[in-house]
Amino acid sequence: MKAEIDAQALSASRRLIAAAGNIMVLTGAGVSAESGVPTFRDAMTGLWSRFNPEELAQEDAYRRQPALVWEWYQHRRALVAATHPNPAHVALASLSAQKPLTLVTQNVDGLHQRAGSRDVIELHGNLFADKWLDGCGRCDPAAAVPGVPPRCSACGAMMRPGVVWFGEALPRVARYRAEHAAETADLCLVVGTSGLVYPAAGLPGIAKDHGAHVIVVNPEPSALDQTADIVLRGPAGVVLPMLWDGTQAASA
Ligand code: BV8
């Protein structure tokens, strides 16, 4: 994907990043798009094309059709496991070696961590973490009864993906840390999100209200463009490496 990035916006962004003392980054599904992970808004492919992800990523959908929803997550895990971090993930990991930076992601794919980012705040959980629906407290994954989905051998509870479904509260600590990062940042970099899912999408506004500059990186218009001081209209994998020297390895 070619990026015709406005040269003035680019140099202004570079200056803001170079001068920043404390950066908060918010990423969405778009940062993984160039790795081949479909974004949430993309039409779902193949077998899943007839479903709306927002309808499947809910507890009551899971209670109604556990096998279908479990298979959807298995499909996504296999897809993500076969992908690799792209230059956007790598550039963000490198920036964290150069500047105080808090990386907050809406993504559940773990690609930031695989690119070397540390202490990633996962607002919506992780695709590869499992937990239990109505578990007895003694549910042991190692002793789970295999099935679709697996069940607790002690109480029969269903295993469920360790993600935050629509209508579920975000993990308290992750939400607190993300909001604190937004309140204390002097620069907020928003990469690859439509800005439609709350409360995550409210974070750039919090940063702006506390005096931060906001830069949005997205090839398409987003709901956060009006919050931005600068919008860089291009793909993250092309734009981010243009904003700082991405060759420094991520911090150990
Ligand atoms: C909650 C895990 C309350 C599951 C996900 C106001 C306040 C609070 C809540 C709400 C509110 N209004 C509405 C709500 C309810 C709801 C919500 O926001 N609904 C939306 C649809 C209106 N929010 C919730 O339910 C949240 N919970 O608030 O609970 C509560 C409180 C107390 C007690 C009980 C309950 C929970 C939301 C979390 C849902 N879970 N994921 C799973 O993955 O299966 S969210 C899911 O959607 C993904 O995580 C994904 O991140 C997100 C979609 O957003 P994006 O990341 O932005 O992805 P999207 O596809 O939309 O856009 C991609 C963008 O990338 C596009 O702009 C595109 O142009 C761009 N792009 C494409 N290619 C590139 C690119 N950008 C850069 N480079 C490229 N190459």
mmCIF file of C-alpha atoms and ligand atoms in Angstrom:
data_model
loop_
_atom_site.group_PDB
_atom_site.id
_atom_site.type_symbol
_atom_site.label_atom_id
_atom_site.label_comp_id
_atom_site.label_asym_id
_atom_site.label_seq_id
_atom_site.Cartn_x
_atom_site.Cartn_y
_atom_site.Cartn_z
ATOM 1 C CA MET A 1 0.000 0.000 0.000
ATOM 2 C CA LYS A 2 1.626 3.325 -1.107
ATOM 3 C CA ALA A 3 1.564 6.192 1.331
ATOM 4 C CA GLU A 4 1.419 9.774 -0.019
ATOM 5 C CA ILE A 5 2.128 11.338 3.343
ATOM 6 C CA ASP A 6 2.020 15.102 3.566
ATOM 7 C CA ALA A 7 5.675 16.113 4.020
ATOM 8 C CA GLN A 8 4.809 18.979 6.385
ATOM 9 C CA ALA A 9 2.697 16.693 8.599
ATOM 10 C CA LEU A 10 5.514 14.173 8.578
ATOM 11 C CA SER A 11 8.195 16.640 9.690
ATOM 12 C CA ALA A 12 5.889 18.153 12.314
ATOM 13 C CA SER A 13 5.238 14.642 13.661
ATOM 14 C CA ARG A 14 8.950 13.854 13.726
ATOM 15 C CA ARG A 15 9.577 17.055 15.723
ATOM 16 C CA LEU A 16 6.828 16.213 18.234
ATOM 17 C CA ILE A 17 8.174 12.679 18.721
ATOM 18 C CA ALA A 18 11.768 13.895 19.103
ATOM 19 C CA ALA A 19 10.650 16.490 21.691
ATOM 20 C CA ALA A 20 8.256 14.198 23.582
ATOM 21 C CA GLY A 21 9.084 13.382 27.187
ATOM 22 C CA ASN A 22 6.381 10.790 27.765
ATOM 23 C CA ILE A 23 4.554 9.049 24.916
ATOM 24 C CA MET A 24 1.348 7.065 25.103
ATOM 25 C CA VAL A 25 0.606 4.858 22.094
ATOM 26 C CA LEU A 26 -2.888 3.443 21.436
ATOM 27 C CA THR A 27 -3.065 0.767 18.758
ATOM 28 C CA GLY A 28 -5.993 -0.997 17.132
ATOM 29 C CA ALA A 29 -6.452 -3.810 14.670
ATOM 30 C CA GLY A 30 -4.988 -1.722 11.824
ATOM 31 C CA VAL A 31 -1.459 -2.011 13.243
ATOM 32 C CA SER A 32 -1.663 -5.772 12.563
ATOM 33 C CA ALA A 33 -3.319 -5.442 9.144
ATOM 34 C CA GLU A 34 0.033 -5.583 7.298
ATOM 35 C CA SER A 35 0.792 -8.806 9.140
ATOM 36 C CA GLY A 36 -2.259 -10.302 7.460
ATOM 37 C CA VAL A 37 -4.527 -10.239 10.520
ATOM 38 C CA PRO A 38 -7.981 -9.091 9.350
ATOM 39 C CA THR A 39 -9.195 -5.977 11.165
ATOM 40 C CA PHE A 40 -12.440 -6.118 13.095
ATOM 41 C CA ARG A 41 -14.222 -3.950 10.536
ATOM 42 C CA ASP A 42 -12.991 -5.978 7.552
ATOM 43 C CA ALA A 43 -15.615 -8.279 6.138
ATOM 44 C CA MET A 44 -14.857 -11.623 7.763
ATOM 45 C CA THR A 45 -13.407 -14.060 5.277
ATOM 46 C CA GLY A 46 -14.618 -17.421 4.055
ATOM 47 C CA LEU A 47 -16.473 -19.565 6.564
ATOM 48 C CA TRP A 48 -16.943 -16.616 8.893
ATOM 49 C CA SER A 49 -18.123 -14.121 6.288
ATOM 50 C CA ARG A 50 -21.768 -14.525 7.315
ATOM 51 C CA PHE A 51 -21.097 -13.527 10.943
ATOM 52 C CA ASN A 52 -20.628 -10.099 12.513
ATOM 53 C CA PRO A 53 -17.664 -10.196 14.939
ATOM 54 C CA GLU A 54 -19.440 -7.862 17.340
ATOM 55 C CA GLU A 55 -22.225 -10.456 17.593
ATOM 56 C CA LEU A 56 -19.886 -13.380 18.180
ATOM 57 C CA ALA A 57 -17.602 -11.555 20.673
ATOM 58 C CA GLN A 58 -20.269 -11.496 23.403
ATOM 59 C CA GLU A 59 -20.974 -13.735 26.403
ATOM 60 C CA ASP A 60 -24.558 -14.471 25.437
ATOM 61 C CA ALA A 61 -23.430 -15.575 21.967
ATOM 62 C CA TYR A 62 -21.048 -17.959 23.712
ATOM 63 C CA ARG A 63 -23.778 -19.314 25.974
ATOM 64 C CA ARG A 64 -26.093 -19.756 22.977
ATOM 65 C CA GLN A 65 -23.590 -21.293 20.548
ATOM 66 C CA PRO A 66 -20.444 -22.284 22.490
ATOM 67 C CA ALA A 67 -19.076 -24.621 19.800
ATOM 68 C CA LEU A 68 -19.443 -22.053 17.016
ATOM 69 C CA VAL A 69 -17.846 -19.230 19.010
ATOM 70 C CA TRP A 70 -15.077 -21.498 20.332
ATOM 71 C CA GLU A 71 -14.279 -22.603 16.745
ATOM 72 C CA TRP A 72 -14.165 -18.937 15.672
ATOM 73 C CA TYR A 73 -11.527 -18.241 18.315
ATOM 74 C CA GLN A 74 -9.593 -21.389 17.381
ATOM 75 C CA HIS A 75 -9.638 -20.193 13.762
ATOM 76 C CA ARG A 76 -8.339 -16.754 14.797
ATOM 77 C CA ARG A 77 -5.632 -18.234 17.047
ATOM 78 C CA ALA A 78 -4.360 -20.409 14.179
ATOM 79 C CA LEU A 79 -4.426 -17.443 11.811
ATOM 80 C CA VAL A 80 -2.526 -15.163 14.223
ATOM 81 C CA ALA A 81 -0.020 -17.884 15.159
ATOM 82 C CA ALA A 82 0.895 -18.143 11.449
ATOM 83 C CA THR A 83 1.538 -14.395 11.119
ATOM 84 C CA HIS A 84 4.529 -12.293 12.115
ATOM 85 C CA PRO A 85 4.997 -8.786 13.472
ATOM 86 C CA ASN A 86 5.210 -6.191 10.681
ATOM 87 C CA PRO A 87 7.420 -3.036 10.482
ATOM 88 C CA ALA A 88 4.827 -1.096 12.512
ATOM 89 C CA HIS A 89 5.121 -3.445 15.491
ATOM 90 C CA VAL A 90 8.928 -3.458 15.148
ATOM 91 C CA ALA A 91 9.139 0.338 14.933
ATOM 92 C CA LEU A 92 7.022 0.739 18.092
ATOM 93 C CA ALA A 93 9.213 -1.744 19.955
ATOM 94 C CA SER A 94 12.262 0.220 18.845
ATOM 95 C CA LEU A 95 10.788 3.574 19.912
ATOM 96 C CA SER A 96 10.252 2.154 23.406
ATOM 97 C CA ALA A 97 14.053 1.770 23.578
ATOM 98 C CA GLN A 98 14.519 5.469 22.826
ATOM 99 C CA LYS A 99 11.730 7.227 24.740
ATOM 100 C CA PRO A 100 9.583 6.706 27.847
ATOM 101 C CA LEU A 101 6.569 5.078 26.203
ATOM 102 C CA THR A 102 3.423 3.295 27.333
ATOM 103 C CA LEU A 103 1.982 0.986 24.694
ATOM 104 C CA VAL A 104 -1.766 0.430 25.088
ATOM 105 C CA THR A 105 -3.405 -1.940 22.618
ATOM 106 C CA GLN A 106 -6.975 -2.949 21.824
ATOM 107 C CA ASN A 107 -5.563 -5.933 19.975
ATOM 108 C CA VAL A 108 -5.627 -9.466 21.325
ATOM 109 C CA ASP A 109 -3.060 -10.924 18.885
ATOM 110 C CA GLY A 110 0.117 -10.556 20.992
ATOM 111 C CA LEU A 111 2.090 -9.258 17.986
ATOM 112 C CA HIS A 112 3.480 -6.221 19.867
ATOM 113 C CA GLN A 113 5.058 -8.585 22.390
ATOM 114 C CA ARG A 114 6.420 -10.795 19.622
ATOM 115 C CA ALA A 115 8.036 -7.693 18.076
ATOM 116 C CA GLY A 116 9.845 -7.015 21.365
ATOM 117 C CA SER A 117 7.556 -4.498 23.092
ATOM 118 C CA ARG A 118 7.559 -4.977 26.865
ATOM 119 C CA ASP A 119 4.825 -4.381 29.407
ATOM 120 C CA VAL A 120 2.118 -4.007 26.743
ATOM 121 C CA ILE A 121 -1.219 -2.963 28.243
ATOM 122 C CA GLU A 122 -3.822 -5.279 26.659
ATOM 123 C CA LEU A 123 -7.149 -3.555 27.203
ATOM 124 C CA HIS A 124 -9.145 -6.351 25.544
ATOM 125 C CA GLY A 125 -7.228 -9.375 26.798
ATOM 126 C CA ASN A 126 -5.290 -11.908 24.770
ATOM 127 C CA LEU A 127 -6.406 -14.481 22.205
ATOM 128 C CA PHE A 128 -3.985 -17.078 23.613
ATOM 129 C CA ALA A 129 -5.096 -16.842 27.233
ATOM 130 C CA ASP A 130 -7.989 -19.056 28.295
ATOM 131 C CA LYS A 131 -10.226 -18.804 31.364
ATOM 132 C CA TRP A 132 -13.504 -20.334 32.558
ATOM 133 C CA LEU A 133 -17.159 -19.344 32.202
ATOM 134 C CA ASP A 134 -18.836 -19.784 35.641
ATOM 135 C CA GLY A 135 -15.835 -21.813 36.857
ATOM 136 C CA CYS A 136 -15.839 -23.467 40.285
ATOM 137 C CA GLY A 137 -12.511 -21.881 41.265
ATOM 138 C CA ARG A 138 -10.748 -25.251 41.042
ATOM 139 C CA CYS A 139 -10.920 -25.570 37.247
ATOM 140 C CA ASP A 140 -7.617 -26.930 35.979
ATOM 141 C CA PRO A 141 -6.806 -26.473 32.249
ATOM 142 C CA ALA A 142 -4.407 -29.408 32.472
ATOM 143 C CA ALA A 143 -7.270 -31.677 33.569
ATOM 144 C CA ALA A 144 -9.906 -30.208 31.237
ATOM 145 C CA VAL A 145 -12.219 -32.608 29.466
ATOM 146 C CA PRO A 146 -11.382 -32.215 25.748
ATOM 147 C CA GLY A 147 -14.275 -30.925 23.657
ATOM 148 C CA VAL A 148 -15.580 -27.942 21.707
ATOM 149 C CA PRO A 149 -15.214 -26.118 24.038
ATOM 150 C CA PRO A 150 -13.155 -28.012 26.648
ATOM 151 C CA ARG A 151 -14.860 -28.279 30.040
ATOM 152 C CA CYS A 152 -13.715 -28.406 33.638
ATOM 153 C CA SER A 153 -13.454 -32.035 34.776
ATOM 154 C CA ALA A 154 -14.560 -30.972 38.275
ATOM 155 C CA CYS A 155 -17.602 -28.745 37.628
ATOM 156 C CA GLY A 156 -18.257 -28.993 33.893
ATOM 157 C CA ALA A 157 -17.739 -25.225 33.340
ATOM 158 C CA MET A 158 -16.852 -24.245 29.776
ATOM 159 C CA MET A 159 -13.384 -22.914 28.988
ATOM 160 C CA ARG A 160 -13.584 -19.503 27.281
ATOM 161 C CA PRO A 161 -11.060 -17.263 25.509
ATOM 162 C CA GLY A 162 -9.297 -14.769 27.793
ATOM 163 C CA VAL A 163 -10.526 -11.756 25.815
ATOM 164 C CA VAL A 164 -12.880 -8.937 26.876
ATOM 165 C CA TRP A 165 -16.227 -9.429 25.182
ATOM 166 C CA PHE A 166 -18.602 -6.599 24.295
ATOM 167 C CA GLY A 167 -20.563 -5.717 27.397
ATOM 168 C CA GLU A 168 -17.760 -6.899 29.702
ATOM 169 C CA ALA A 169 -15.726 -4.514 31.824
ATOM 170 C CA LEU A 170 -12.106 -3.992 30.833
ATOM 171 C CA PRO A 171 -9.483 -5.460 33.214
ATOM 172 C CA ARG A 172 -9.377 -2.950 36.062
ATOM 173 C CA VAL A 173 -5.599 -2.614 36.317
ATOM 174 C CA ALA A 174 -5.133 -2.347 32.538
ATOM 175 C CA ARG A 175 -7.817 0.337 32.331
ATOM 176 C CA TYR A 176 -6.365 2.295 35.256
ATOM 177 C CA ARG A 177 -2.827 2.141 33.822
ATOM 178 C CA ALA A 178 -4.041 3.181 30.348
ATOM 179 C CA GLU A 179 -5.995 6.149 31.719
ATOM 180 C CA HIS A 180 -3.001 7.202 33.866
ATOM 181 C CA ALA A 181 -0.764 7.025 30.784
ATOM 182 C CA ALA A 182 -3.228 9.213 28.872
ATOM 183 C CA GLU A 183 -3.390 11.759 31.706
ATOM 184 C CA THR A 184 0.400 12.056 31.981
ATOM 185 C CA ALA A 185 1.532 11.826 28.336
ATOM 186 C CA ASP A 186 2.732 14.852 26.409
ATOM 187 C CA LEU A 187 2.240 12.999 23.132
ATOM 188 C CA CYS A 188 -0.445 10.459 22.183
ATOM 189 C CA LEU A 189 0.197 8.379 19.043
ATOM 190 C CA VAL A 190 -2.966 6.655 17.764
ATOM 191 C CA VAL A 191 -2.253 3.881 15.258
ATOM 192 C CA GLY A 192 -4.704 1.758 13.273
ATOM 193 C CA THR A 193 -7.974 2.189 15.089
ATOM 194 C CA SER A 194 -11.421 3.189 13.858
ATOM 195 C CA GLY A 195 -11.983 4.819 17.265
ATOM 196 C CA LEU A 196 -15.407 3.202 17.602
ATOM 197 C CA VAL A 197 -14.903 0.878 20.571
ATOM 198 C CA TYR A 198 -15.150 2.393 24.046
ATOM 199 C CA PRO A 199 -13.797 3.014 26.605
ATOM 200 C CA ALA A 200 -10.489 2.491 24.658
ATOM 201 C CA ALA A 201 -11.431 5.099 22.065
ATOM 202 C CA GLY A 202 -11.825 7.688 24.818
ATOM 203 C CA LEU A 203 -8.132 7.576 25.740
ATOM 204 C CA PRO A 204 -6.810 10.031 23.088
ATOM 205 C CA GLY A 205 -9.440 12.566 24.229
ATOM 206 C CA ILE A 206 -8.248 12.181 27.823
ATOM 207 C CA ALA A 207 -4.656 12.753 26.666
ATOM 208 C CA LYS A 208 -5.700 15.831 24.690
ATOM 209 C CA ASP A 209 -7.669 17.213 27.655
ATOM 210 C CA HIS A 210 -4.491 16.880 29.739
ATOM 211 C CA GLY A 211 -2.415 18.867 27.261
ATOM 212 C CA ALA A 212 -0.965 16.165 25.020
ATOM 213 C CA HIS A 213 -0.497 16.504 21.289
ATOM 214 C CA VAL A 214 -2.330 13.769 19.342
ATOM 215 C CA ILE A 215 -1.082 12.181 16.125
ATOM 216 C CA VAL A 216 -3.345 9.719 14.248
ATOM 217 C CA VAL A 217 -1.890 7.197 11.768
ATOM 218 C CA ASN A 218 -4.542 5.577 9.572
ATOM 219 C CA PRO A 219 -4.987 5.119 5.794
ATOM 220 C CA GLU A 220 -8.712 5.866 6.211
ATOM 221 C CA PRO A 221 -10.679 8.551 8.065
ATOM 222 C CA SER A 222 -11.425 7.543 11.669
ATOM 223 C CA ALA A 223 -13.608 8.775 14.512
ATOM 224 C CA LEU A 224 -10.454 10.067 16.213
ATOM 225 C CA ASP A 225 -9.341 12.334 13.373
ATOM 226 C CA GLN A 226 -11.103 15.309 14.924
ATOM 227 C CA THR A 227 -9.180 14.763 18.182
ATOM 228 C CA ALA A 228 -5.871 14.753 16.297
ATOM 229 C CA ASP A 229 -3.463 17.667 15.935
ATOM 230 C CA ILE A 230 -1.927 15.774 12.985
ATOM 231 C CA VAL A 231 -3.388 12.986 10.824
ATOM 232 C CA LEU A 232 -0.894 10.890 8.824
ATOM 233 C CA ARG A 233 -2.977 9.253 6.091
ATOM 234 C CA GLY A 234 -1.103 6.010 5.391
ATOM 235 C CA PRO A 235 -0.475 2.428 6.513
ATOM 236 C CA ALA A 236 1.279 2.040 9.857
ATOM 237 C CA GLY A 237 3.949 -0.306 8.458
ATOM 238 C CA VAL A 238 5.054 2.427 6.059
ATOM 239 C CA VAL A 239 4.444 5.547 8.154
ATOM 240 C CA LEU A 240 5.860 4.601 11.570
ATOM 241 C CA PRO A 241 9.389 3.778 10.305
ATOM 242 C CA MET A 242 9.372 7.272 8.720
ATOM 243 C CA LEU A 243 8.804 8.932 12.113
ATOM 244 C CA TRP A 244 11.868 7.801 14.040
ATOM 245 C CA ASP A 245 14.964 5.671 13.698
ATOM 246 C CA GLY A 246 13.482 2.207 13.984
ATOM 247 C CA THR A 247 16.814 0.391 13.886
ATOM 248 C CA GLN A 248 17.485 0.489 17.638
ATOM 249 C CA ALA A 249 16.569 -2.831 19.197
ATOM 250 C CA ALA A 250 13.729 -2.878 21.699
ATOM 251 C CA SER A 251 14.768 -2.349 25.313
ATOM 252 C CA ALA A 252 15.946 -5.563 26.994
HETATM 253 C C1 BV8 B 1 -17.583 -1.999 28.349
HETATM 254 C C2 BV8 B 1 -11.871 -8.608 22.189
HETATM 255 C C3 BV8 B 1 -19.060 -1.706 30.153
HETATM 256 C C4 BV8 B 1 -12.843 -9.628 21.661
HETATM 257 C C5 BV8 B 1 -12.880 -6.440 21.698
HETATM 258 C C6 BV8 B 1 -19.282 3.932 25.951
HETATM 259 C C7 BV8 B 1 -18.585 3.622 27.120
HETATM 260 C C8 BV8 B 1 -18.379 2.302 27.493
HETATM 261 C C9 BV8 B 1 -18.868 1.255 26.685
HETATM 262 C C10 BV8 B 1 -19.545 1.566 25.539
HETATM 263 C C11 BV8 B 1 -19.753 2.894 25.174
HETATM 264 N N1 BV8 B 1 -20.442 2.877 24.005
HETATM 265 C C12 BV8 B 1 -20.657 1.612 23.608
HETATM 266 C C13 BV8 B 1 -20.133 0.791 24.532
HETATM 267 C C14 BV8 B 1 -20.197 -0.655 24.470
HETATM 268 C C15 BV8 B 1 -19.031 -1.277 23.739
HETATM 269 C C16 BV8 B 1 -18.650 -0.546 22.474
HETATM 270 O O1 BV8 B 1 -17.729 0.267 22.473
HETATM 271 N N2 BV8 B 1 -19.360 -0.841 21.399
HETATM 272 C C17 BV8 B 1 -19.049 -0.236 20.125
HETATM 273 C C18 BV8 B 1 -19.207 -1.293 19.019
HETATM 274 C C19 BV8 B 1 -19.983 0.936 19.919
HETATM 275 N N3 BV8 B 1 -17.886 -1.387 24.610
HETATM 276 C C20 BV8 B 1 -17.798 -2.476 25.374
HETATM 277 O O2 BV8 B 1 -18.635 -3.355 25.407
HETATM 278 C C21 BV8 B 1 -16.569 -2.581 26.258
HETATM 279 N N4 BV8 B 1 -17.025 -2.909 27.572
HETATM 280 O O3 BV8 B 1 -17.501 -0.840 28.176
HETATM 281 O O4 BV8 B 1 -18.295 -2.567 29.360
HETATM 282 C C22 BV8 B 1 -19.117 -2.336 31.473
HETATM 283 C C23 BV8 B 1 -18.633 -1.623 32.561
HETATM 284 C C24 BV8 B 1 -18.714 -2.195 33.803
HETATM 285 C C25 BV8 B 1 -19.257 -3.478 33.963
HETATM 286 C C26 BV8 B 1 -19.698 -4.191 32.862
HETATM 287 C C27 BV8 B 1 -19.653 -3.621 31.606
HETATM 288 C C28 BV8 B 1 -15.692 -3.734 25.837
HETATM 289 C C29 BV8 B 1 -15.130 -3.497 24.476
HETATM 290 C C30 BV8 B 1 -14.112 -4.603 24.143
HETATM 291 C C31 BV8 B 1 -14.693 -5.560 23.132
HETATM 292 N N5 BV8 B 1 -13.692 -6.547 22.729
HETATM 293 N N6 BV8 B 1 -11.965 -7.362 21.409
HETATM 294 C C32 BV8 B 1 -12.349 -10.230 20.370
HETATM 295 O O5 BV8 B 1 -11.371 -9.741 19.773
HETATM 296 O O6 BV8 B 1 -12.970 -11.242 19.956
HETATM 297 S S1 BV8 B 1 -12.926 -5.044 20.781
HETATM 298 C C33 BV8 B 1 -12.533 -5.440 19.181
HETATM 299 O O7 BV8 B 1 -12.935 -4.315 18.454
HETATM 300 C C34 BV8 B 1 -11.050 -5.604 18.897
HETATM 301 O O8 BV8 B 1 -10.282 -5.670 20.061
HETATM 302 C C35 BV8 B 1 -10.652 -4.384 18.110
HETATM 303 O O9 BV8 B 1 -9.542 -3.757 18.628
HETATM 304 C C36 BV8 B 1 -11.811 -3.509 18.263
HETATM 305 C C37 BV8 B 1 -12.155 -2.784 16.989
HETATM 306 O O10 BV8 B 1 -11.546 -1.652 17.007
HETATM 307 P P1 BV8 B 1 -10.236 -1.362 16.092
HETATM 308 O O11 BV8 B 1 -9.068 -1.970 16.755
HETATM 309 O O12 BV8 B 1 -10.240 0.070 15.842
HETATM 310 O O13 BV8 B 1 -10.424 -2.157 14.752
HETATM 311 P P2 BV8 B 1 -11.340 -1.762 13.541
HETATM 312 O O14 BV8 B 1 -11.420 -2.973 12.676
HETATM 313 O O15 BV8 B 1 -12.579 -1.106 14.051
HETATM 314 O O16 BV8 B 1 -10.553 -0.613 12.753
HETATM 315 C C38 BV8 B 1 -9.331 -0.915 12.141
HETATM 316 C C39 BV8 B 1 -8.738 0.413 11.718
HETATM 317 O O17 BV8 B 1 -7.455 0.154 11.160
HETATM 318 C C40 BV8 B 1 -9.540 1.135 10.656
HETATM 319 O O18 BV8 B 1 -9.682 2.497 11.009
HETATM 320 C C41 BV8 B 1 -8.670 1.015 9.402
HETATM 321 O O19 BV8 B 1 -8.772 2.145 8.558
HETATM 322 C C42 BV8 B 1 -7.306 0.943 10.004
HETATM 323 N N7 BV8 B 1 -6.285 0.289 9.191
HETATM 324 C C43 BV8 B 1 -6.446 -0.682 8.255
HETATM 325 N N8 BV8 B 1 -5.245 -1.005 7.734
HETATM 326 C C44 BV8 B 1 -4.310 -0.238 8.358
HETATM 327 C C45 BV8 B 1 -4.976 0.587 9.282
HETATM 328 N N9 BV8 B 1 -4.326 1.477 10.068
HETATM 329 C C46 BV8 B 1 -2.990 1.558 9.927
HETATM 330 N N10 BV8 B 1 -2.278 0.799 9.066
HETATM 331 C C47 BV8 B 1 -2.902 -0.099 8.273
HETATM 332 N N11 BV8 B 1 -2.192 -0.847 7.406
#
